[in-house]
């Protein structure tokens, strides 16, 4: 058994080594600077390798944000626009189909679809985004709509969340992405996105999705006005739902990017804070199989290092990302498969292409098929 040089870490190390669950107090104490980052990373890496060995997963994916016009005004968001703003857009069928074709030509297995809540767009238009893509490109897995959108559709149609999800599944929805979670604690949520779906609605959506057989992801937006307590509370709420349903596949910690937002006075989280948050997330979320280092948001270098701090997934090649680039991300807009594999190998890990539901992908050029389900320890 390894000993730590830091007394505050020893009881936590003992728990992690014996597979015992960490408490809220444990999590908050890990944010204290006396816990050296390398020791924290070593502990998170233990859990990461227990679950996923030396593998690091990626996929070939494409983003679609069908409109950026949004009724809400989340203070952290640089992506949204008003109807009359020059940067506002609303895609037509032709543009959506062109994006689908581009995705398939590039060998994508997944389309990641989220957007603004356009007050003039009816529910049927949002449903049509899914059915158009599914009917024309059936091999593309459609990972679409956060609980913020599903809640908006439920209000528009005056139907329950379950009805909306069933109707979207009927149209071709394959899974839910992790967005819209931000920080669940009302002390923070009320200050950054008070009008949109609250935490109860977020959890109702994911719980219902899991009951209907959908898998989903989960996120946490950190590095703005929240405190360590709010982050750990957030992680424990996710852990609790995962105990109930087992439906989350991946957790993605999202570092706040301040440019062009209502919180532009805040400095974006440092690399060490990104790594600390990845490691603590890995330690707290003992029941979530995968942790994603989203390279678009972390930057390629930090994402590589994060593969030794709990992360086992790097997201995908990504094309047409807007949310982070509108908020000042300086990462490229796309990485080739070769570049993704190289960055994983440089980090000392073995790259594995996966599909959205974590099957190994067997590929020849842009042709592919799903292989065996990836086993997690
Ligand atoms: O919900 C918005 C966040 C989320 C900013 O499921 C911002 O595989 C930082 O959820 N700075 C959307 N973050 C992105 C998302 C996601 C990303 C990658 C993979 C997956 C997945 C999901 O982005 C929003 C919000 O939390 N966000 N603006 C900003 N300025
Ligand atoms: Fe609208 Fe989503 Fe931006 Fe909030 S985060 S303003 S809901 S687009």
XYZ file of C-alpha atoms and ligand atoms in Angstrom:
415
model
C 0.000 0.000 0.000
C 1.342 3.437 -0.973
C 1.685 6.050 1.756
C 1.106 9.718 1.188
C 3.343 12.557 2.322
C 0.210 14.567 3.108
C -1.612 13.610 6.334
C -4.938 15.075 5.137
C -4.908 12.675 2.166
C -4.150 9.443 4.033
C -7.699 8.526 5.177
C -9.014 9.315 1.706
C -6.272 7.232 0.109
C -7.201 4.337 2.402
C -10.839 4.614 1.356
C -10.062 4.770 -2.375
C -7.718 1.791 -2.149
C -10.344 -0.304 -0.383
C -13.157 0.856 -2.689
C -14.992 2.789 0.021
C -17.124 5.722 -1.096
C -15.967 9.306 -0.412
C -18.182 11.723 1.502
C -19.039 15.362 0.889
C -16.433 16.419 3.479
C -13.792 14.234 1.788
C -14.529 15.872 -1.559
C -14.414 19.429 -0.213
C -11.126 18.748 1.577
C -9.573 17.526 -1.709
C -10.030 21.038 -3.099
C -7.721 22.404 -0.411
C -4.339 23.383 -1.749
C -2.495 21.329 0.878
C -3.440 18.253 -1.112
C -0.625 18.149 -3.695
C -1.884 17.772 -7.222
C 0.461 14.890 -8.190
C -0.720 12.808 -5.221
C -4.342 13.544 -6.055
C -3.670 12.588 -9.660
C -2.039 9.327 -8.627
C -5.126 8.410 -6.621
C -7.534 9.292 -9.440
C -5.342 7.333 -11.846
C -5.721 4.277 -9.632
C -9.506 4.420 -10.104
C -9.159 5.261 -13.799
C -6.925 2.262 -14.480
C -9.053 -0.023 -12.329
C -12.026 0.808 -14.535
C -10.473 1.352 -17.965
C -6.923 -0.007 -17.861
C -4.598 1.836 -20.237
C -7.284 2.547 -22.852
C -8.277 6.069 -23.885
C -11.409 6.343 -25.992
C -12.379 8.755 -28.755
C -15.039 8.940 -31.421
C -15.561 10.575 -34.804
C -18.308 13.102 -34.326
C -19.862 16.257 -35.723
C -21.745 19.023 -33.938
C -24.973 20.661 -35.026
C -26.424 23.708 -33.265
C -29.542 24.226 -35.392
C -30.236 27.714 -34.000
C -28.455 30.028 -31.566
C -31.512 32.199 -30.963
C -32.547 31.675 -27.370
C -35.216 32.958 -25.003
C -32.933 32.435 -22.022
C -29.966 34.552 -20.987
C -27.630 32.359 -18.983
C -24.887 34.662 -17.742
C -22.104 32.240 -18.758
C -23.272 31.794 -22.348
C -21.543 33.454 -25.327
C -23.342 31.315 -27.907
C -26.912 32.656 -27.681
C -28.281 35.500 -29.800
C -31.430 37.599 -30.023
C -33.685 37.352 -33.059
C -32.516 40.647 -34.544
C -28.818 40.263 -33.788
C -26.540 39.834 -36.810
C -25.008 36.662 -35.395
C -28.432 35.036 -34.886
C -29.210 32.127 -37.220
C -31.885 29.465 -37.725
C -31.022 26.567 -40.044
C -33.323 25.282 -42.752
C -33.757 21.665 -43.868
C -31.164 22.023 -46.592
C -28.498 23.216 -44.150
C -29.323 20.464 -41.667
C -29.162 17.789 -44.375
C -25.862 19.212 -45.662
C -24.410 18.881 -42.148
C -25.637 15.273 -41.974
C -24.025 14.479 -45.329
C -20.766 16.108 -44.253
C -20.805 14.044 -41.057
C -21.351 10.765 -42.884
C -18.697 11.581 -45.516
C -16.214 12.234 -42.693
C -16.982 8.817 -41.193
C -18.778 10.226 -38.130
C -20.589 7.768 -35.925
C -22.308 10.510 -33.896
C -24.008 13.861 -34.325
C -24.067 16.004 -31.143
C -27.120 18.285 -31.388
C -27.974 21.123 -28.987
C -29.065 24.689 -29.531
C -30.939 27.737 -28.413
C -34.637 27.863 -27.554
C -36.104 29.892 -30.375
C -39.454 31.367 -29.355
C -40.735 31.206 -32.960
C -39.655 27.601 -33.542
C -42.439 25.136 -32.798
C -41.833 21.744 -31.181
C -42.437 20.113 -34.577
C -39.387 21.894 -35.991
C -37.134 20.542 -33.225
C -38.600 17.063 -33.790
C -38.015 17.443 -37.524
C -34.293 18.153 -36.945
C -34.080 14.635 -35.494
C -36.363 12.834 -37.965
C -34.730 14.471 -41.026
C -31.276 13.349 -39.940
C -32.386 9.922 -38.783
C -34.384 9.155 -41.942
C -31.598 10.284 -44.279
C -28.543 9.119 -42.335
C -29.685 6.139 -40.242
C -26.119 5.111 -39.318
C -25.535 8.402 -37.426
C -26.236 8.155 -33.693
C -28.147 11.282 -32.683
C -27.060 12.451 -29.220
C -29.400 15.376 -28.813
C -31.139 17.864 -26.534
C -30.368 18.649 -22.925
C -33.033 18.681 -20.190
C -33.264 22.437 -20.788
C -34.580 21.756 -24.272
C -36.703 18.750 -23.265
C -38.289 20.898 -20.515
C -38.945 23.656 -23.100
C -40.580 21.111 -25.458
C -42.745 19.837 -22.577
C -43.920 23.392 -21.894
C -44.565 24.066 -25.591
C -46.594 20.901 -26.082
C -48.135 20.866 -22.577
C -47.078 17.209 -22.352
C -45.054 15.344 -19.744
C -41.299 14.861 -20.156
C -41.886 11.142 -20.730
C -44.114 11.906 -23.726
C -41.522 14.258 -25.241
C -38.738 11.722 -24.834
C -40.847 8.894 -26.295
C -41.797 11.080 -29.247
C -38.162 12.069 -29.845
C -37.086 8.398 -29.627
C -39.744 7.669 -32.220
C -38.181 10.374 -34.427
C -34.673 8.890 -34.058
C -33.136 10.232 -30.828
C -30.319 7.908 -29.676
C -29.115 9.371 -26.347
C -28.890 12.591 -24.319
C -25.741 14.731 -24.018
C -24.649 15.999 -20.631
C -25.322 19.714 -20.948
C -27.636 22.037 -19.055
C -26.400 20.778 -15.682
C -24.217 23.813 -14.858
C -24.243 23.803 -11.022
C -27.320 22.253 -9.415
C -27.177 24.031 -6.068
C -29.816 26.812 -6.055
C -27.395 29.293 -4.417
C -25.474 29.263 -7.692
C -28.092 28.218 -10.242
C -30.329 31.166 -9.355
C -27.494 33.555 -10.165
C -26.338 32.092 -13.477
C -29.439 30.612 -15.143
C -32.464 31.214 -12.945
C -35.148 30.820 -15.639
C -34.228 27.583 -17.298
C -34.959 24.018 -16.122
C -33.975 23.656 -12.465
C -32.093 20.731 -10.981
C -35.295 18.773 -10.194
C -36.329 19.014 -13.851
C -32.802 18.101 -15.012
C -32.850 14.955 -12.906
C -36.443 14.081 -13.867
C -35.397 14.189 -17.529
C -32.345 11.953 -17.125
C -34.183 9.548 -14.793
C -37.020 9.210 -17.312
C -34.579 8.830 -20.206
C -32.812 6.023 -18.341
C -36.148 4.349 -17.584
C -36.933 4.442 -21.306
C -33.633 2.701 -22.054
C -31.654 5.741 -23.236
C -28.088 6.273 -22.033
C -26.922 9.787 -21.233
C -23.928 11.852 -20.152
C -23.572 14.381 -17.359
C -21.510 17.550 -16.903
C -20.563 20.246 -14.400
C -19.702 23.816 -15.362
C -16.962 24.971 -12.937
C -14.683 27.939 -12.454
C -17.210 30.782 -12.251
C -19.021 31.865 -9.054
C -19.341 28.471 -7.378
C -17.394 27.236 -4.330
C -15.888 23.749 -3.760
C -18.944 22.844 -1.656
C -21.271 23.476 -4.627
C -19.129 21.304 -6.901
C -19.068 18.349 -4.520
C -22.810 18.699 -3.847
C -23.292 18.599 -7.641
C -21.209 15.433 -8.006
C -23.022 13.687 -5.168
C -26.414 14.448 -6.728
C -25.196 12.806 -9.964
C -23.798 9.838 -8.034
C -27.162 9.358 -6.317
C -29.074 9.143 -9.607
C -26.442 6.801 -11.006
C -26.986 4.500 -7.989
C -30.680 4.435 -8.897
C -30.536 3.957 -12.680
C -26.981 3.241 -13.859
C -27.799 5.224 -17.007
C -24.894 7.698 -17.121
C -22.005 6.710 -19.356
C -19.615 9.624 -19.086
C -19.019 12.647 -16.889
C -17.522 15.754 -18.485
C -16.198 18.557 -16.242
C -16.623 21.778 -18.256
C -14.202 24.621 -17.501
C -15.835 28.035 -17.718
C -14.660 30.207 -20.661
C -15.455 33.847 -19.866
C -14.966 35.742 -23.166
C -18.111 37.419 -24.558
C -20.212 36.296 -21.579
C -21.952 38.173 -18.775
C -19.155 36.917 -16.490
C -16.244 38.181 -18.584
C -14.594 39.693 -15.482
C -13.859 36.184 -14.160
C -10.507 34.588 -15.018
C -10.849 31.180 -16.575
C -9.766 28.215 -14.422
C -6.044 27.383 -14.498
C -4.595 24.123 -15.810
C -3.958 22.837 -12.252
C -7.584 23.593 -11.317
C -8.765 21.697 -14.419
C -6.655 18.693 -13.408
C -7.736 18.900 -9.765
C -11.393 18.968 -10.813
C -10.934 16.019 -13.173
C -9.220 13.991 -10.438
C -11.778 14.848 -7.737
C -14.628 14.045 -10.130
C -13.092 10.638 -10.850
C -12.781 9.959 -7.119
C -16.281 11.128 -6.171
C -18.166 9.535 -9.094
C -17.155 5.991 -8.265
C -20.145 4.580 -10.175
C -19.762 6.409 -13.515
C -17.774 4.324 -16.031
C -16.046 7.098 -18.002
C -14.552 10.597 -17.517
C -14.131 12.787 -20.546
C -11.318 15.312 -21.039
C -13.056 17.484 -23.642
C -10.000 18.750 -25.551
C -11.930 21.623 -27.153
C -12.503 23.113 -23.725
C -9.340 22.062 -21.845
C -6.881 22.627 -24.677
C -4.976 19.728 -26.196
C -2.051 19.816 -23.716
C -4.197 19.792 -20.569
C -6.457 17.112 -22.074
C -3.382 14.915 -22.606
C -2.243 15.367 -19.007
C -5.820 14.764 -17.797
C -5.500 11.197 -19.109
C -3.263 10.649 -16.050
C -5.670 12.496 -13.716
C -8.763 10.322 -14.043
C -9.866 10.849 -17.645
C -10.167 7.885 -20.016
C -11.948 9.588 -22.924
C -11.029 12.574 -25.045
C -14.366 13.159 -26.878
C -14.027 13.205 -30.640
C -12.655 14.731 -33.765
C -15.426 17.370 -33.441
C -16.402 19.620 -36.329
C -18.478 22.788 -36.168
C -18.197 23.411 -32.398
C -19.604 26.859 -31.505
C -20.344 27.034 -27.769
C -16.695 27.148 -26.647
C -15.279 28.982 -29.617
C -17.854 31.782 -29.155
C -16.616 31.996 -25.538
C -12.953 32.378 -26.481
C -11.628 28.815 -26.815
C -8.427 28.911 -28.848
C -8.323 25.202 -29.648
C -8.620 24.088 -33.289
C -12.169 23.515 -34.581
C -11.388 19.965 -35.585
C -8.696 17.337 -35.006
C -7.975 14.558 -37.486
C -8.179 10.956 -36.327
C -4.393 10.772 -36.710
C -3.934 13.812 -34.432
C -6.327 12.410 -31.804
C -4.589 9.043 -31.797
C -1.181 10.724 -31.611
C -2.153 12.899 -28.657
C -3.417 9.820 -26.813
C -0.265 7.826 -27.605
C 1.970 10.730 -26.554
C 0.198 10.556 -23.185
C 1.194 6.883 -22.900
C -2.292 5.488 -23.475
C -3.752 3.112 -26.046
C -6.291 4.795 -28.354
C -9.593 3.005 -28.994
C -12.294 4.313 -31.292
C -15.711 3.883 -29.700
C -19.252 4.686 -30.754
C -21.587 6.787 -28.601
C -22.744 3.771 -26.568
C -19.175 2.562 -25.963
C -18.850 -0.266 -28.453
C -15.496 -0.662 -30.161
C -15.700 0.593 -33.742
C -14.469 -1.579 -36.591
C -13.650 0.732 -39.473
C -12.476 0.874 -43.051
C -12.283 4.506 -44.133
C -15.668 6.130 -43.709
C -17.366 2.687 -43.493
C -17.751 1.348 -39.978
C -19.679 -1.034 -37.767
C -20.104 -1.367 -34.021
C -18.133 -4.193 -32.444
C -18.157 -5.525 -28.902
C -19.294 -3.465 -25.900
C -16.360 -2.019 -23.954
C -16.034 -3.694 -20.553
C -15.418 -1.432 -17.519
C -13.836 -2.811 -14.330
O -24.660 23.165 -20.870
C -21.904 27.040 -22.123
C -21.494 24.743 -21.142
C -22.588 22.998 -22.086
C -19.998 27.960 -21.653
O -22.432 14.940 -23.549
C -19.962 26.638 -21.241
O -20.689 14.258 -24.632
C -17.832 26.917 -20.491
O -22.734 19.793 -22.446
N -17.796 28.218 -20.848
C -22.828 22.349 -23.427
N -18.887 26.112 -20.670
C -21.672 21.412 -23.799
C -21.892 20.021 -23.256
C -21.054 18.901 -23.749
C -19.820 19.146 -24.315
C -19.075 18.067 -24.793
C -19.548 16.788 -24.723
C -20.804 16.550 -24.157
C -21.347 15.172 -24.106
C -21.563 17.609 -23.653
O -21.502 23.892 -22.252
C -23.646 23.862 -21.499
C -22.850 24.660 -20.485
O -22.700 23.920 -19.313
N -21.151 26.116 -21.532
N -21.209 28.199 -22.213
C -18.844 28.777 -21.428
N -18.832 30.073 -21.747
Fe -29.786 29.579 -24.110
Fe -28.405 27.340 -23.583
Fe -27.106 29.686 -23.825
Fe -28.640 29.248 -21.676
S -26.764 28.090 -22.219
S -28.629 31.114 -22.962
S -30.296 28.006 -22.547
S -28.252 28.636 -25.443
